[in-house]
Amino acid sequence: MDEVKLGVATRPTLGYVENGDGYFIERWDDKLFLAVFDGLGHGSVAAKASEICLTTLKKTYTKDLPTIFSVCDHELKRTRGVVMGIALIDLSRRALKYAGVGNITTKVMGPRQSTHLISMDGIVGYNLPRIRIFPYQLERGDLLIMHSDGISSTSLSKYPRERMRNFDPQRVADEVLNGYAKKEDDATILIAHI
Ligand SMILES: [Mn+2]
């Protein structure tokens, strides 16, 4: 099995210390669990929701995706909530399952075209929709890219595609965060090079 290369970068809104965005990456057996979440608003209220989300994911990541969302929804009830995308990859088959709630953008960038994975409307901790899981067959060389709305898709599309596909994902994530993120929002990007 080839090694998946990961890159991830996150930072708070300019001028803030606390980050309302967060991510969680865990690998076990031949599974890779990737989550990006964004606490509503910014500053300490967003950071609180994000922190609870992270704690909950650490306890639940081996469960099925609807259960994970449901437990997070329960734990986040007293917060402003988060939006979140979760990608679970079976590395032996390169089989991806994706579920997302709210405004986290997730796409697979292949050699010629990109495919957006669908997130459902809602907020985890406020109005959780019924979780639908979207399967996707990854190919070697694909990039799975997940980001919060602190990085607009329009802005990200200006990042050179060849550079994104060929450079180390950590370097790409750092460059995107430094050059393509909004100053007025927390921002996170996670890239998995399959
Ligand atoms: Mn945001």
PDB file of C-alpha atoms and ligand atoms in Angstrom:
ATOM      1  CA  MET A   1       0.000   0.000   0.000  1.00  0.00           C
ATOM      2  CA  ASP A   2       1.385   3.359  -0.997  1.00  0.00           C
ATOM      3  CA  GLU A   3       1.730   6.063   1.558  1.00  0.00           C
ATOM      4  CA  VAL A   4      -0.853   8.847   1.422  1.00  0.00           C
ATOM      5  CA  LYS A   5       0.784  12.254   1.790  1.00  0.00           C
ATOM      6  CA  LEU A   6      -1.071  14.767   3.928  1.00  0.00           C
ATOM      7  CA  GLY A   7      -0.910  18.498   4.293  1.00  0.00           C
ATOM      8  CA  VAL A   8      -2.963  20.620   6.649  1.00  0.00           C
ATOM      9  CA  ALA A   9      -2.903  24.261   7.656  1.00  0.00           C
ATOM     10  CA  THR A  10      -5.213  26.363   9.819  1.00  0.00           C
ATOM     11  CA  ARG A  11      -5.172  29.835  11.316  1.00  0.00           C
ATOM     12  CA  PRO A  12      -7.604  32.179  13.068  1.00  0.00           C
ATOM     13  CA  THR A  13      -9.135  35.367  11.702  1.00  0.00           C
ATOM     14  CA  LEU A  14      -6.456  38.050  11.468  1.00  0.00           C
ATOM     15  CA  GLY A  15      -6.096  39.770  14.836  1.00  0.00           C
ATOM     16  CA  TYR A  16      -7.580  36.855  16.796  1.00  0.00           C
ATOM     17  CA  VAL A  17      -5.709  34.320  18.882  1.00  0.00           C
ATOM     18  CA  GLU A  18      -8.434  31.687  19.155  1.00  0.00           C
ATOM     19  CA  ASN A  19      -9.280  29.622  16.120  1.00  0.00           C
ATOM     20  CA  GLY A  20     -12.879  28.561  15.491  1.00  0.00           C
ATOM     21  CA  ASP A  21     -11.761  26.208  12.738  1.00  0.00           C
ATOM     22  CA  GLY A  22     -10.324  22.813  13.452  1.00  0.00           C
ATOM     23  CA  TYR A  23      -9.389  19.502  11.914  1.00  0.00           C
ATOM     24  CA  PHE A  24      -8.844  15.947  13.000  1.00  0.00           C
ATOM     25  CA  ILE A  25      -6.765  13.280  11.273  1.00  0.00           C
ATOM     26  CA  GLU A  26      -6.506   9.710  12.475  1.00  0.00           C
ATOM     27  CA  ARG A  27      -5.234   6.564  10.868  1.00  0.00           C
ATOM     28  CA  TRP A  28      -5.954   3.082  12.082  1.00  0.00           C
ATOM     29  CA  ASP A  29      -5.742  -0.311  10.363  1.00  0.00           C
ATOM     30  CA  ASP A  30      -6.113   0.579   6.697  1.00  0.00           C
ATOM     31  CA  LYS A  31      -8.477   3.485   7.386  1.00  0.00           C
ATOM     32  CA  LEU A  32      -7.802   7.180   7.204  1.00  0.00           C
ATOM     33  CA  PHE A  33     -10.231   9.560   8.915  1.00  0.00           C
ATOM     34  CA  LEU A  34     -10.138  13.220   7.912  1.00  0.00           C
ATOM     35  CA  ALA A  35     -12.377  15.928   9.328  1.00  0.00           C
ATOM     36  CA  VAL A  36     -12.494  19.697   8.863  1.00  0.00           C
ATOM     37  CA  PHE A  37     -14.890  21.753  10.949  1.00  0.00           C
ATOM     38  CA  ASP A  38     -15.743  25.415  11.413  1.00  0.00           C
ATOM     39  CA  GLY A  39     -17.346  26.754  14.571  1.00  0.00           C
ATOM     40  CA  LEU A  40     -19.962  29.386  13.720  1.00  0.00           C
ATOM     41  CA  GLY A  41     -18.722  32.947  14.010  1.00  0.00           C
ATOM     42  CA  HIS A  42     -15.187  33.522  15.192  1.00  0.00           C
ATOM     43  CA  GLY A  43     -13.290  34.240  18.385  1.00  0.00           C
ATOM     44  CA  SER A  44     -13.919  32.386  21.634  1.00  0.00           C
ATOM     45  CA  VAL A  45     -17.508  31.215  20.987  1.00  0.00           C
ATOM     46  CA  ALA A  46     -16.439  29.588  17.738  1.00  0.00           C
ATOM     47  CA  ALA A  47     -13.297  28.178  19.342  1.00  0.00           C
ATOM     48  CA  LYS A  48     -15.338  26.618  22.145  1.00  0.00           C
ATOM     49  CA  ALA A  49     -17.582  24.769  19.669  1.00  0.00           C
ATOM     50  CA  SER A  50     -14.562  23.704  17.671  1.00  0.00           C
ATOM     51  CA  GLU A  51     -12.804  22.373  20.766  1.00  0.00           C
ATOM     52  CA  ILE A  52     -15.844  20.301  21.816  1.00  0.00           C
ATOM     53  CA  CYS A  53     -16.128  18.969  18.278  1.00  0.00           C
ATOM     54  CA  LEU A  54     -12.489  17.854  18.324  1.00  0.00           C
ATOM     55  CA  THR A  55     -12.871  16.162  21.714  1.00  0.00           C
ATOM     56  CA  THR A  56     -15.965  14.336  20.473  1.00  0.00           C
ATOM     57  CA  LEU A  57     -14.298  13.182  17.254  1.00  0.00           C
ATOM     58  CA  LYS A  58     -11.382  11.750  19.227  1.00  0.00           C
ATOM     59  CA  LYS A  59     -13.880   9.558  21.091  1.00  0.00           C
ATOM     60  CA  THR A  60     -16.047   8.567  18.120  1.00  0.00           C
ATOM     61  CA  TYR A  61     -13.965   8.395  14.950  1.00  0.00           C
ATOM     62  CA  THR A  62     -14.166   4.594  14.639  1.00  0.00           C
ATOM     63  CA  LYS A  63     -17.992   4.672  14.607  1.00  0.00           C
ATOM     64  CA  ASP A  64     -20.119   5.020  11.479  1.00  0.00           C
ATOM     65  CA  LEU A  65     -20.501   8.503  10.015  1.00  0.00           C
ATOM     66  CA  PRO A  66     -24.182   9.119  10.945  1.00  0.00           C
ATOM     67  CA  THR A  67     -23.379   8.149  14.537  1.00  0.00           C
ATOM     68  CA  ILE A  68     -20.379  10.473  14.644  1.00  0.00           C
ATOM     69  CA  PHE A  69     -22.467  13.395  13.392  1.00  0.00           C
ATOM     70  CA  SER A  70     -25.262  12.545  15.782  1.00  0.00           C
ATOM     71  CA  VAL A  71     -22.992  12.419  18.847  1.00  0.00           C
ATOM     72  CA  CYS A  72     -21.300  15.666  17.790  1.00  0.00           C
ATOM     73  CA  ASP A  73     -24.728  17.264  17.331  1.00  0.00           C
ATOM     74  CA  HIS A  74     -25.673  16.239  20.860  1.00  0.00           C
ATOM     75  CA  GLU A  75     -22.405  17.436  22.414  1.00  0.00           C
ATOM     76  CA  LEU A  76     -22.569  20.762  20.572  1.00  0.00           C
ATOM     77  CA  LYS A  77     -26.151  21.642  21.563  1.00  0.00           C
ATOM     78  CA  ARG A  78     -25.053  24.296  24.039  1.00  0.00           C
ATOM     79  CA  THR A  79     -22.700  25.952  21.586  1.00  0.00           C
ATOM     80  CA  ARG A  80     -23.304  27.898  18.394  1.00  0.00           C
ATOM     81  CA  GLY A  81     -22.518  24.718  16.499  1.00  0.00           C
ATOM     82  CA  VAL A  82     -20.158  23.812  13.705  1.00  0.00           C
ATOM     83  CA  VAL A  83     -20.216  22.907  10.049  1.00  0.00           C
ATOM     84  CA  MET A  84     -18.167  19.840   9.268  1.00  0.00           C
ATOM     85  CA  GLY A  85     -16.996  17.550   6.507  1.00  0.00           C
ATOM     86  CA  ILE A  86     -15.742  14.043   7.207  1.00  0.00           C
ATOM     87  CA  ALA A  87     -13.885  11.862   4.724  1.00  0.00           C
ATOM     88  CA  LEU A  88     -13.218   8.252   5.571  1.00  0.00           C
ATOM     89  CA  ILE A  89     -10.845   6.425   3.240  1.00  0.00           C
ATOM     90  CA  ASP A  90     -10.357   2.685   3.053  1.00  0.00           C
ATOM     91  CA  LEU A  91      -6.750   2.841   1.906  1.00  0.00           C
ATOM     92  CA  SER A  92      -6.533  -0.752   0.697  1.00  0.00           C
ATOM     93  CA  ARG A  93      -9.270  -0.099  -1.870  1.00  0.00           C
ATOM     94  CA  ARG A  94      -8.871   3.687  -2.167  1.00  0.00           C
ATOM     95  CA  ALA A  95     -12.567   3.835  -1.385  1.00  0.00           C
ATOM     96  CA  LEU A  96     -13.782   7.155  -0.001  1.00  0.00           C
ATOM     97  CA  LYS A  97     -16.946   7.813   1.962  1.00  0.00           C
ATOM     98  CA  TYR A  98     -17.866  11.426   2.463  1.00  0.00           C
ATOM     99  CA  ALA A  99     -20.483  13.143   4.578  1.00  0.00           C
ATOM    100  CA  GLY A 100     -20.720  16.863   5.147  1.00  0.00           C
ATOM    101  CA  VAL A 101     -23.036  19.273   6.919  1.00  0.00           C
ATOM    102  CA  GLY A 102     -22.925  22.961   6.058  1.00  0.00           C
ATOM    103  CA  ASN A 103     -20.305  25.041   4.422  1.00  0.00           C
ATOM    104  CA  ILE A 104     -17.190  22.897   4.199  1.00  0.00           C
ATOM    105  CA  THR A 105     -16.002  22.462   0.626  1.00  0.00           C
ATOM    106  CA  THR A 106     -14.632  19.080  -0.378  1.00  0.00           C
ATOM    107  CA  LYS A 107     -13.454  18.037  -3.785  1.00  0.00           C
ATOM    108  CA  VAL A 108     -11.392  15.372  -5.459  1.00  0.00           C
ATOM    109  CA  MET A 109      -8.935  16.747  -7.973  1.00  0.00           C
ATOM    110  CA  GLY A 110      -8.089  14.139 -10.577  1.00  0.00           C
ATOM    111  CA  PRO A 111      -5.624  14.415 -13.455  1.00  0.00           C
ATOM    112  CA  ARG A 112      -8.117  16.166 -15.718  1.00  0.00           C
ATOM    113  CA  GLN A 113     -11.170  17.137 -13.731  1.00  0.00           C
ATOM    114  CA  SER A 114     -12.383  17.869 -10.234  1.00  0.00           C
ATOM    115  CA  THR A 115     -15.434  16.407  -8.543  1.00  0.00           C
ATOM    116  CA  HIS A 116     -17.210  18.237  -5.756  1.00  0.00           C
ATOM    117  CA  LEU A 117     -18.542  16.103  -2.932  1.00  0.00           C
ATOM    118  CA  ILE A 118     -21.891  17.230  -1.646  1.00  0.00           C
ATOM    119  CA  SER A 119     -22.503  18.599   1.831  1.00  0.00           C
ATOM    120  CA  MET A 120     -26.027  18.898   3.188  1.00  0.00           C
ATOM    121  CA  ASP A 121     -27.501  22.117   4.556  1.00  0.00           C
ATOM    122  CA  GLY A 122     -27.497  22.350   8.315  1.00  0.00           C
ATOM    123  CA  ILE A 123     -25.465  23.029  11.420  1.00  0.00           C
ATOM    124  CA  VAL A 124     -24.071  20.331  13.709  1.00  0.00           C
ATOM    125  CA  GLY A 125     -25.389  21.232  17.172  1.00  0.00           C
ATOM    126  CA  TYR A 126     -28.383  23.161  15.887  1.00  0.00           C
ATOM    127  CA  ASN A 127     -30.207  21.524  12.994  1.00  0.00           C
ATOM    128  CA  LEU A 128     -28.595  18.294  11.927  1.00  0.00           C
ATOM    129  CA  PRO A 129     -29.987  16.924   8.672  1.00  0.00           C
ATOM    130  CA  ARG A 130     -30.299  13.217   8.005  1.00  0.00           C
ATOM    131  CA  ILE A 131     -26.767  12.176   7.141  1.00  0.00           C
ATOM    132  CA  ARG A 132     -26.200  10.934   3.615  1.00  0.00           C
ATOM    133  CA  ILE A 133     -22.955   9.246   2.724  1.00  0.00           C
ATOM    134  CA  PHE A 134     -21.455   9.786  -0.696  1.00  0.00           C
ATOM    135  CA  PRO A 135     -19.097   7.069  -1.901  1.00  0.00           C
ATOM    136  CA  TYR A 136     -16.297   7.891  -4.302  1.00  0.00           C
ATOM    137  CA  GLN A 137     -13.668   5.671  -5.872  1.00  0.00           C
ATOM    138  CA  LEU A 138     -10.309   7.382  -5.618  1.00  0.00           C
ATOM    139  CA  GLU A 139      -7.473   6.721  -8.034  1.00  0.00           C
ATOM    140  CA  ARG A 140      -3.791   6.856  -7.274  1.00  0.00           C
ATOM    141  CA  GLY A 141      -2.569  10.426  -7.648  1.00  0.00           C
ATOM    142  CA  ASP A 142      -5.919  12.025  -6.808  1.00  0.00           C
ATOM    143  CA  LEU A 143      -5.981  14.909  -4.394  1.00  0.00           C
ATOM    144  CA  LEU A 144      -8.699  15.128  -1.785  1.00  0.00           C
ATOM    145  CA  ILE A 145      -9.047  18.763  -0.775  1.00  0.00           C
ATOM    146  CA  MET A 146     -11.200  19.932   2.142  1.00  0.00           C
ATOM    147  CA  HIS A 147     -11.441  23.545   3.248  1.00  0.00           C
ATOM    148  CA  SER A 148     -13.488  25.893   5.369  1.00  0.00           C
ATOM    149  CA  ASP A 149     -15.173  29.019   3.981  1.00  0.00           C
ATOM    150  CA  GLY A 150     -12.221  31.091   5.161  1.00  0.00           C
ATOM    151  CA  ILE A 151     -10.862  30.070   1.758  1.00  0.00           C
ATOM    152  CA  SER A 152     -13.181  30.815  -1.134  1.00  0.00           C
ATOM    153  CA  SER A 153     -13.348  28.340  -4.006  1.00  0.00           C
ATOM    154  CA  THR A 154     -12.841  31.232  -6.414  1.00  0.00           C
ATOM    155  CA  SER A 155      -9.680  32.298  -4.674  1.00  0.00           C
ATOM    156  CA  LEU A 156      -8.411  28.717  -4.423  1.00  0.00           C
ATOM    157  CA  SER A 157      -8.998  28.157  -8.151  1.00  0.00           C
ATOM    158  CA  LYS A 158      -6.281  30.759  -8.779  1.00  0.00           C
ATOM    159  CA  TYR A 159      -3.696  28.522  -7.119  1.00  0.00           C
ATOM    160  CA  PRO A 160      -1.817  26.806  -9.969  1.00  0.00           C
ATOM    161  CA  ARG A 161      -3.282  23.352 -10.574  1.00  0.00           C
ATOM    162  CA  GLU A 162       0.008  21.759 -11.596  1.00  0.00           C
ATOM    163  CA  ARG A 163       1.658  23.059  -8.457  1.00  0.00           C
ATOM    164  CA  MET A 164      -1.171  21.675  -6.371  1.00  0.00           C
ATOM    165  CA  ARG A 165      -0.863  18.247  -7.970  1.00  0.00           C
ATOM    166  CA  ASN A 166       2.916  18.000  -7.925  1.00  0.00           C
ATOM    167  CA  PHE A 167       4.171  19.787  -4.844  1.00  0.00           C
ATOM    168  CA  ASP A 168       4.249  18.376  -1.342  1.00  0.00           C
ATOM    169  CA  PRO A 169       0.714  18.769   0.133  1.00  0.00           C
ATOM    170  CA  GLN A 170       2.021  20.429   3.289  1.00  0.00           C
ATOM    171  CA  ARG A 171       3.786  23.070   1.262  1.00  0.00           C
ATOM    172  CA  VAL A 172       0.656  23.616  -0.832  1.00  0.00           C
ATOM    173  CA  ALA A 173      -1.531  23.887   2.288  1.00  0.00           C
ATOM    174  CA  ASP A 174       0.828  26.467   3.808  1.00  0.00           C
ATOM    175  CA  GLU A 175       0.966  28.484   0.602  1.00  0.00           C
ATOM    176  CA  VAL A 176      -2.823  28.447   0.206  1.00  0.00           C
ATOM    177  CA  LEU A 177      -3.308  29.631   3.759  1.00  0.00           C
ATOM    178  CA  ASN A 178      -0.742  32.406   3.376  1.00  0.00           C
ATOM    179  CA  GLY A 179      -1.835  33.659  -0.003  1.00  0.00           C
ATOM    180  CA  TYR A 180      -5.441  32.662  -0.681  1.00  0.00           C
ATOM    181  CA  ALA A 181      -7.369  32.830   2.607  1.00  0.00           C
ATOM    182  CA  LYS A 182      -9.728  35.576   3.805  1.00  0.00           C
ATOM    183  CA  LYS A 183      -8.330  37.871   6.483  1.00  0.00           C
ATOM    184  CA  GLU A 184     -11.749  38.221   8.119  1.00  0.00           C
ATOM    185  CA  ASP A 185     -12.424  34.544   8.808  1.00  0.00           C
ATOM    186  CA  ASP A 186     -10.763  31.531  10.358  1.00  0.00           C
ATOM    187  CA  ALA A 187      -9.315  29.396   7.594  1.00  0.00           C
ATOM    188  CA  THR A 188      -8.371  25.745   7.181  1.00  0.00           C
ATOM    189  CA  ILE A 189      -7.265  23.532   4.329  1.00  0.00           C
ATOM    190  CA  LEU A 190      -6.534  19.827   4.409  1.00  0.00           C
ATOM    191  CA  ILE A 191      -5.043  18.005   1.429  1.00  0.00           C
ATOM    192  CA  ALA A 192      -4.570  14.264   1.023  1.00  0.00           C
ATOM    193  CA  HIS A 193      -2.460  13.126  -1.925  1.00  0.00           C
ATOM    194  CA  ILE A 194      -3.627   9.583  -2.619  1.00  0.00           C
TER     195      ILE A 194
HETATM  196 MN    MN B   1     -15.813  30.216   8.580  1.00  0.00          MN
END
